[in-house]
Amino acid sequence: MADFATLSASGNISTIGFGGIDKRLNERNLADNYQFDLASSFELGKFFPQKSGYNIPMFVGYSGTIVRPKFNPLNPDIELKSSVERLPDDQKKEVLRNAEDYNTRYSVNFTNVRKNQTGSGKIMPWSISNFNLTYSYIYLQKRNIQVEQQYSKTYHGSLGYMYSPKSKPWEPFKFIKSKHLALIRDFNVRALPQNISIRMDVDRYYSEMLARNNDLFKQLTPRLYDKNFTIQRVYNVNYPITKNLKLDYSATVNSRIQEPFGQLNTQEKKDSVRNDFWALGRMRDFNQIANFNYSLPFDKVGILNWITTTVRYGANYGWTQAPPSYSTLGNTIQNSRELTVNSQFNFVSLYNKIPLLRRINQGTKKAKAGAPAADDKGSAATEKNKKEKQSFGTGFLRALMMVRNANINYTLRDGIMLPGFVHQIDYFGQNFAHSVPGIPFILGSQNENIRYNLAEMGALTNDVRVNNFYSQNHIKTIQGSATLEPMKDFRIQMNF
């Protein structure tokens, strides 16, 4: 228990006239400055048994600065103490207090509060160890000769969930032993995703500011409010459907909670915020990405295992809220798709499938066993001619194998932006009540008639003030490279 907390404190005081010996008189302090900083961190999980696995880190901080000027801020030619000498004690304290530049900061936060898994039991989807919690609160206060009162409160809360199911792929043909049927033998399907994570972040900022009336006449000084209340939800799923086919899905939802004007000083205002919060606010935008990655099983086919090809298909979908003051303009929906095919060709592996070419690539010659040694000039000449022919044939075949490897990358990008969409959306970006904009559009379909189809279904606005236009883009790129080796240790890199 002795190490469950750490405390630190620091302070600094510099008075009027303070300064280094190299400072001139007019460069020295013209105010009394006071600074302090207190910080502490606690591990509240120490109060629980070690076997419980609780991790509850807590941080508390308090800091501030106070600046008391030498001269009156409203009359810089007169010292502040001289200007208040003849005032009554209560007014003197008020004037001195108003002249201060006062700033304080208080914060408390709990970061990644969780319960670690203990023991050897199986982790279930509802296990508390799958959850984590973060909370922070910051309070800032300020006042000076221009600001009578200003404070802000910042709240942040985060609730996370992460679960990694342990499941084995289903392999119905695993009993096949023949390597020639590896394509069928290695067929597999996984029933559950590999990882599921969900996080919800709630952020609220509230601030009030009242300017100080330093004029001799009375005036109405309004109190200013600054508010922002948002919720963000993030979803991620990693699903290896098979060993060669993988799906990565992510979605982000941003929403705003509408707060009434002014202070929340009535039950009606509080109920309005509370109801909007439990409804997860008003959606501002929704973004969704689905990536499919597939590796073609050329490695299962002996004659094609020198080829490596991966195919990636990415579908992006977005929905953006219409301006709140002009909701008749409609929302904006957009989608995009990206198809990427990358192939690598290892021609050396292809050549090595032929024994003669493999020996040439390996730089070895297969000598005939029991060949008679040349013991006269005729046989020596014959042997020399034979070696020259073999050398010429080897060089010719080596030149034919000058292409050692190659790589080709094909990319197709398409996208549609469609303003004026009048409906809200449900799960996965679809409005299920009206069946719009449709699953094909969400998954990247580039149907040129989508705008006409949605208009016929009443899903597009008729407001003539819409100044954004329907747009569609199309980009296709092909890139490649090859390595040539016309002779040993002489390589040429080609890019196209």
XYZ file of C-alpha atoms in Angstrom:
496
model
C 0.000 0.000 0.000
C 2.947 2.346 0.431
C 3.418 2.824 -3.308
C -0.180 3.450 -4.317
C 0.284 7.244 -4.708
C 2.835 9.848 -5.759
C 2.646 13.526 -4.823
C 4.548 16.485 -6.207
C 4.397 20.193 -5.437
C 6.226 23.189 -6.824
C 5.986 26.942 -6.497
C 7.607 30.140 -7.642
C 7.489 33.701 -6.324
C 9.027 36.758 -7.943
C 8.302 40.191 -6.516
C 8.365 43.724 -7.874
C 11.878 44.786 -8.836
C 13.200 41.259 -9.263
C 15.578 40.659 -12.130
C 19.065 39.553 -13.073
C 22.119 41.719 -12.512
C 22.324 42.239 -16.258
C 18.813 43.731 -16.397
C 18.162 47.438 -16.527
C 15.809 49.085 -14.079
C 12.967 49.286 -16.593
C 13.462 45.599 -17.485
C 12.821 44.298 -13.970
C 9.547 42.907 -12.680
C 6.680 45.373 -12.542
C 4.408 42.921 -10.745
C 4.370 40.340 -7.986
C 4.129 36.886 -9.563
C 2.980 33.797 -7.705
C 2.884 30.329 -9.279
C 2.005 26.982 -7.766
C 1.494 23.470 -9.082
C 0.215 20.428 -7.195
C -0.004 17.020 -8.850
C -0.807 13.589 -7.531
C -1.403 10.171 -9.049
C -3.026 7.207 -7.385
C -3.451 3.551 -8.219
C -6.762 2.863 -6.535
C -6.603 -0.749 -7.644
C -4.203 -1.287 -4.732
C -7.197 -1.170 -2.393
C -8.491 -4.396 -3.944
C -6.932 -7.859 -3.643
C -4.182 -8.448 -6.170
C -5.990 -11.453 -7.597
C -9.001 -9.284 -8.467
C -7.076 -7.672 -11.357
C -8.498 -4.159 -10.961
C -6.517 -1.326 -12.546
C -7.830 2.121 -11.504
C -5.276 4.887 -12.188
C -6.304 8.346 -10.964
C -4.636 11.727 -11.471
C -5.465 14.970 -9.663
C -3.831 18.293 -10.467
C -4.239 21.863 -9.269
C -2.198 24.800 -10.543
C -2.499 28.540 -10.769
C -0.854 31.908 -11.321
C -1.517 35.240 -9.653
C -0.088 38.491 -11.003
C -0.412 41.646 -8.864
C 0.730 44.679 -10.846
C 2.714 47.586 -9.428
C 0.761 50.208 -11.381
C -2.968 50.674 -11.681
C -4.061 48.901 -14.924
C -6.680 51.612 -15.545
C -4.237 54.449 -14.853
C -0.703 53.167 -15.581
C 0.947 56.401 -14.381
C -0.066 55.811 -10.756
C 1.044 52.994 -8.512
C -1.759 50.696 -7.493
C -1.139 51.016 -3.744
C -1.128 54.813 -3.948
C -4.442 54.862 -5.813
C -6.242 52.906 -3.073
C -4.699 54.495 0.041
C -7.711 56.703 0.796
C -10.359 54.115 0.038
C -12.228 52.229 2.774
C -10.903 48.773 3.556
C -13.696 46.910 1.783
C -13.308 48.965 -1.409
C -9.523 48.713 -1.205
C -9.688 44.902 -1.153
C -12.113 44.906 -4.066
C -9.928 47.178 -6.228
C -6.796 45.152 -5.471
C -8.626 41.942 -6.258
C -9.999 43.288 -9.539
C -6.534 44.376 -10.655
C -5.105 40.896 -10.258
C -4.577 38.593 -13.206
C -5.795 35.343 -11.687
C -5.765 31.934 -13.422
C -6.322 28.488 -11.928
C -6.651 25.010 -13.365
C -8.083 21.975 -11.639
C -8.197 18.535 -13.236
C -9.039 14.994 -12.298
C -9.016 11.975 -14.574
C -9.273 8.219 -14.579
C -7.488 6.675 -17.554
C -8.143 3.186 -18.910
C -9.929 1.844 -15.865
C -10.351 -1.879 -16.366
C -10.403 -5.287 -14.777
C -7.732 -7.599 -16.115
C -8.547 -11.216 -16.787
C -7.412 -13.452 -13.961
C -7.260 -17.193 -13.851
C -7.530 -19.581 -16.765
C -11.245 -19.222 -17.394
C -12.589 -18.596 -20.876
C -13.266 -14.974 -21.809
C -16.896 -14.570 -22.826
C -18.392 -11.694 -24.876
C -19.974 -10.259 -21.718
C -16.859 -10.581 -19.535
C -16.085 -7.368 -17.675
C -12.433 -7.631 -18.736
C -13.534 -6.706 -22.275
C -14.528 -3.219 -21.120
C -12.456 -0.157 -20.257
C -13.413 3.292 -19.018
C -11.818 6.732 -19.178
C -13.072 9.922 -17.555
C -11.577 13.391 -17.203
C -12.733 16.737 -15.862
C -10.956 20.079 -16.246
C -12.055 23.311 -14.599
C -10.453 26.608 -15.617
C -11.106 29.907 -13.864
C -9.887 33.354 -14.853
C -10.352 36.992 -13.895
C -8.495 40.242 -14.558
C -9.131 43.932 -15.035
C -11.063 43.262 -18.266
C -12.852 40.058 -17.277
C -14.990 39.973 -14.172
C -15.625 36.247 -14.339
C -14.722 33.515 -16.750
C -14.709 29.793 -16.244
C -14.906 26.701 -18.385
C -15.651 23.061 -17.706
C -14.434 20.284 -19.968
C -15.770 16.764 -19.580
C -14.573 13.703 -21.411
C -15.841 10.182 -21.004
C -14.927 7.108 -23.004
C -16.346 3.601 -22.823
C -14.543 0.937 -24.805
C -15.230 -2.689 -25.594
C -12.853 -5.175 -27.197
C -13.418 -8.873 -27.685
C -11.269 -11.400 -29.512
C -13.173 -14.665 -30.037
C -11.073 -17.795 -30.042
C -12.304 -19.974 -32.861
C -10.660 -22.389 -35.243
C -11.419 -22.420 -38.966
C -13.662 -25.151 -40.308
C -11.676 -27.397 -42.673
C -14.007 -30.098 -44.042
C -11.433 -31.614 -46.434
C -8.478 -31.738 -44.113
C -8.460 -35.535 -44.312
C -7.147 -35.398 -47.899
C -3.453 -36.277 -47.911
C -2.538 -35.818 -51.568
C -0.483 -32.696 -52.205
C -1.975 -32.488 -55.694
C -5.356 -31.723 -54.120
C -4.020 -29.032 -51.784
C -6.443 -26.482 -53.257
C -9.376 -28.581 -52.031
C -7.693 -29.890 -48.884
C -6.901 -26.392 -47.531
C -10.417 -25.031 -48.000
C -11.482 -23.374 -44.732
C -14.087 -21.015 -43.302
C -14.003 -19.139 -40.018
C -17.344 -18.669 -38.267
C -16.425 -15.761 -35.973
C -14.468 -12.526 -36.403
C -10.969 -12.335 -35.025
C -11.464 -9.023 -33.242
C -14.396 -6.739 -32.399
C -13.918 -3.304 -30.859
C -16.419 -0.565 -30.040
C -15.728 2.789 -28.441
C -17.957 5.694 -27.496
C -16.440 9.087 -26.654
C -18.525 11.778 -25.001
C -17.123 15.323 -24.885
C -18.777 18.366 -23.350
C -17.415 21.885 -23.125
C -19.223 24.589 -21.179
C -17.972 28.121 -20.615
C -19.297 31.409 -19.232
C -17.686 34.829 -19.530
C -18.725 38.167 -18.055
C -16.786 41.265 -19.078
C -15.983 43.813 -16.386
C -17.638 47.236 -16.590
C -14.799 49.713 -16.059
C -16.751 52.760 -17.253
C -18.144 55.443 -14.951
C -21.679 54.954 -16.240
C -23.793 51.897 -15.752
C -24.404 49.601 -18.682
C -25.873 46.185 -19.313
C -23.060 43.679 -19.761
C -24.272 40.400 -21.240
C -23.011 37.064 -19.996
C -21.598 35.029 -22.866
C -21.957 31.274 -23.153
C -19.920 28.806 -25.172
C -21.113 25.204 -25.388
C -20.275 22.091 -27.310
C -21.618 18.623 -26.579
C -20.648 15.787 -28.928
C -20.685 12.007 -29.060
C -18.458 9.882 -31.252
C -18.931 6.160 -31.806
C -16.270 4.010 -33.449
C -16.788 0.425 -34.618
C -14.077 -1.942 -35.880
C -14.320 -5.569 -36.970
C -11.476 -7.737 -38.217
C -12.850 -10.869 -39.839
C -10.611 -13.418 -41.610
C -13.380 -15.252 -43.476
C -10.815 -17.713 -44.777
C -7.042 -17.842 -44.573
C -6.885 -16.077 -47.941
C -9.932 -13.787 -47.666
C -10.024 -11.094 -44.977
C -12.517 -8.362 -44.178
C -11.679 -5.185 -42.269
C -14.680 -3.041 -41.367
C -14.686 0.310 -39.585
C -17.354 2.942 -39.059
C -17.385 6.311 -37.302
C -20.511 8.175 -36.224
C -20.342 11.780 -35.014
C -23.372 13.353 -33.377
C -24.171 16.523 -31.477
C -26.418 17.109 -28.480
C -28.342 20.359 -28.809
C -28.266 22.368 -25.576
C -30.786 25.126 -24.800
C -29.595 28.720 -24.665
C -28.075 29.986 -21.430
C -27.625 28.142 -18.173
C -29.245 24.797 -17.500
C -31.194 26.312 -14.633
C -34.623 24.762 -15.238
C -35.853 21.191 -15.131
C -37.194 21.518 -18.649
C -33.727 22.377 -20.033
C -32.102 19.555 -18.116
C -34.670 17.051 -19.385
C -34.106 18.244 -22.944
C -30.375 17.588 -22.732
C -30.867 14.294 -20.913
C -33.339 12.965 -23.503
C -31.100 14.037 -26.374
C -28.135 12.333 -24.721
C -29.890 8.981 -24.278
C -30.950 9.214 -27.929
C -27.202 9.529 -28.766
C -27.679 13.032 -30.108
C -28.352 14.280 -33.616
C -26.135 12.610 -36.214
C -23.766 14.987 -38.000
C -21.857 12.596 -40.205
C -21.308 8.907 -40.786
C -18.278 7.313 -42.451
C -17.841 3.651 -43.221
C -14.976 1.679 -44.756
C -15.030 -1.986 -45.767
C -11.851 -3.570 -47.120
C -11.710 -7.037 -48.651
C -8.285 -8.609 -49.158
C -7.887 -11.836 -51.097
C -4.728 -13.753 -51.922
C -5.171 -16.008 -54.937
C -4.136 -19.592 -54.029
C -1.496 -19.985 -56.736
C 0.791 -21.523 -54.110
C -1.563 -24.521 -54.016
C -1.032 -25.239 -57.729
C 2.463 -26.522 -58.408
C 2.798 -25.169 -61.935
C 1.676 -21.662 -60.834
C 3.374 -21.290 -57.448
C 5.851 -18.813 -58.954
C 3.027 -16.230 -59.104
C 1.825 -14.209 -56.107
C -1.350 -12.184 -56.622
C -3.354 -10.189 -54.084
C -6.650 -8.459 -54.763
C -7.930 -5.658 -52.573
C -11.376 -4.092 -52.805
C -12.179 -1.097 -50.614
C -15.637 0.465 -50.322
C -16.037 3.853 -48.645
C -19.403 5.423 -47.836
C -20.210 8.728 -46.169
C -23.288 10.662 -45.071
C -23.129 14.331 -44.012
C -25.939 16.242 -42.342
C -27.532 19.234 -44.032
C -26.932 22.662 -42.455
C -29.269 22.775 -39.417
C -30.662 26.164 -40.427
C -31.329 24.979 -44.005
C -32.398 21.387 -43.577
C -34.438 21.572 -46.812
C -31.164 21.560 -48.764
C -30.818 17.894 -47.905
C -27.941 15.804 -46.708
C -24.966 14.722 -48.783
C -24.096 11.105 -49.514
C -20.998 9.883 -51.256
C -19.270 6.635 -51.989
C -16.040 5.438 -53.500
C -14.450 2.168 -54.414
C -10.872 1.146 -54.986
C -9.848 -2.059 -56.691
C -6.168 -2.977 -56.517
C -4.579 -6.034 -58.101
C -0.909 -6.664 -57.406
C 0.932 -9.532 -59.067
C 4.523 -10.607 -58.574
C 6.172 -13.023 -60.985
C 9.255 -14.898 -59.807
C 10.543 -16.177 -63.147
C 13.568 -17.826 -61.520
C 11.200 -20.228 -59.764
C 9.532 -20.894 -63.130
C 12.859 -21.625 -64.846
C 13.933 -23.914 -62.011
C 11.045 -26.235 -62.764
C 13.098 -27.470 -65.755
C 16.149 -29.463 -64.535
C 18.513 -28.170 -67.248
C 17.622 -24.522 -66.559
C 17.838 -25.103 -62.818
C 21.432 -26.386 -63.193
C 22.312 -23.307 -65.233
C 20.818 -20.983 -62.604
C 22.669 -22.831 -59.856
C 25.943 -22.593 -61.794
C 26.658 -26.361 -61.722
C 27.252 -28.894 -64.464
C 26.254 -32.488 -64.287
C 29.399 -34.514 -65.185
C 28.940 -37.951 -66.702
C 30.192 -40.741 -64.493
C 33.044 -42.848 -65.921
C 33.850 -40.479 -68.813
C 37.335 -41.347 -70.276
C 40.102 -38.819 -69.773
C 41.584 -37.222 -72.911
C 45.120 -38.541 -73.426
C 46.023 -37.333 -76.886
C 45.794 -34.216 -78.998
C 42.760 -35.412 -80.970
C 40.731 -36.205 -77.940
C 41.848 -32.930 -76.305
C 40.655 -30.932 -79.319
C 37.382 -32.816 -79.327
C 36.896 -32.112 -75.633
C 37.680 -28.411 -76.195
C 35.127 -28.140 -78.993
C 32.568 -29.873 -76.809
C 33.152 -27.442 -73.954
C 32.877 -24.473 -76.319
C 29.542 -25.746 -77.602
C 28.327 -26.337 -74.041
C 29.440 -22.845 -73.029
C 27.648 -21.326 -76.018
C 24.481 -23.276 -75.245
C 24.604 -22.337 -71.573
C 25.080 -18.659 -72.404
C 22.233 -18.765 -74.932
C 19.848 -20.325 -72.456
C 21.015 -17.917 -69.753
C 20.198 -15.002 -72.060
C 16.737 -16.406 -72.666
C 16.257 -16.355 -68.887
C 17.288 -12.701 -68.550
C 13.897 -11.705 -67.108
C 14.309 -12.639 -63.438
C 11.206 -11.148 -61.823
C 8.400 -8.708 -62.585
C 5.706 -6.837 -60.716
C 2.443 -5.360 -62.047
C 0.053 -3.174 -60.037
C -3.408 -2.240 -61.344
C -5.550 0.309 -59.483
C -9.080 1.481 -60.250
C -10.678 4.324 -58.291
C -14.263 5.529 -58.696
C -16.450 7.818 -56.636
C -19.850 9.520 -56.548
C -20.981 12.562 -54.556
C -24.714 13.186 -54.417
C -26.170 16.204 -52.519
C -29.815 16.700 -51.608
C -30.491 13.349 -49.911
C -33.504 14.001 -47.671
C -33.501 10.942 -45.379
C -31.704 10.103 -42.172
C -29.837 6.801 -42.028
C -29.935 3.774 -39.780
C -27.358 1.031 -39.368
C -24.599 0.600 -41.956
C -25.640 3.849 -43.656
C -28.955 2.497 -44.969
C -32.434 3.923 -44.413
C -34.364 0.695 -44.027
C -37.806 2.336 -43.934
C -37.370 3.661 -47.492
C -34.672 1.190 -48.665
C -32.348 3.982 -49.774
C -29.672 4.625 -50.918
C -29.303 0.858 -51.332
C -26.719 -1.735 -50.342
C -24.977 -1.647 -53.775
C -24.351 2.104 -53.427
C -23.040 1.634 -49.874
C -20.620 -1.030 -51.131
C -19.255 1.212 -53.890
C -21.594 0.721 -56.856
C -21.057 3.363 -59.551
C -24.505 3.253 -61.138
C -24.799 6.405 -63.261
C -28.584 6.378 -62.868
C -28.505 6.457 -59.049
C -29.577 10.112 -58.949
C -32.574 9.458 -61.200
C -33.568 6.336 -59.275
C -33.443 8.165 -55.935
C -35.361 11.121 -57.373
C -38.149 8.817 -58.554
C -38.324 7.387 -55.009
C -38.636 10.883 -53.495
C -35.250 10.627 -51.778
C -33.844 13.865 -53.234
C -34.822 17.435 -52.385
C -36.495 19.850 -54.790
C -34.974 22.947 -53.159
C -33.609 25.209 -55.919
C -31.027 26.682 -53.517
C -28.870 23.575 -53.619
C -25.550 24.798 -55.023
C -23.596 21.558 -54.805
C -23.665 19.361 -57.863
C -23.664 15.657 -58.533
C -20.143 14.546 -59.393
C -18.504 11.311 -60.428
C -14.810 10.567 -60.833
C -12.858 7.749 -62.416
C -9.113 7.049 -62.186
C -7.238 4.067 -63.564
C -3.513 3.452 -63.124
C -1.206 0.648 -64.182
C 2.345 0.419 -62.888
C 4.985 -2.223 -63.221
C 8.620 -3.092 -62.852
C 10.945 -5.834 -64.040
C 14.470 -6.979 -63.265
C 16.606 -8.121 -66.182
C 19.901 -9.975 -65.841
C 21.358 -10.568 -69.342
C 24.586 -11.840 -67.790
C 25.675 -12.856 -64.323
C 25.964 -9.981 -61.814
C 24.725 -7.455 -64.394
C 21.175 -6.366 -63.575
C 18.834 -3.857 -65.223
C 15.825 -2.435 -63.365
C 12.931 -1.343 -65.569
C 9.920 0.687 -64.382
C 6.852 1.469 -66.426
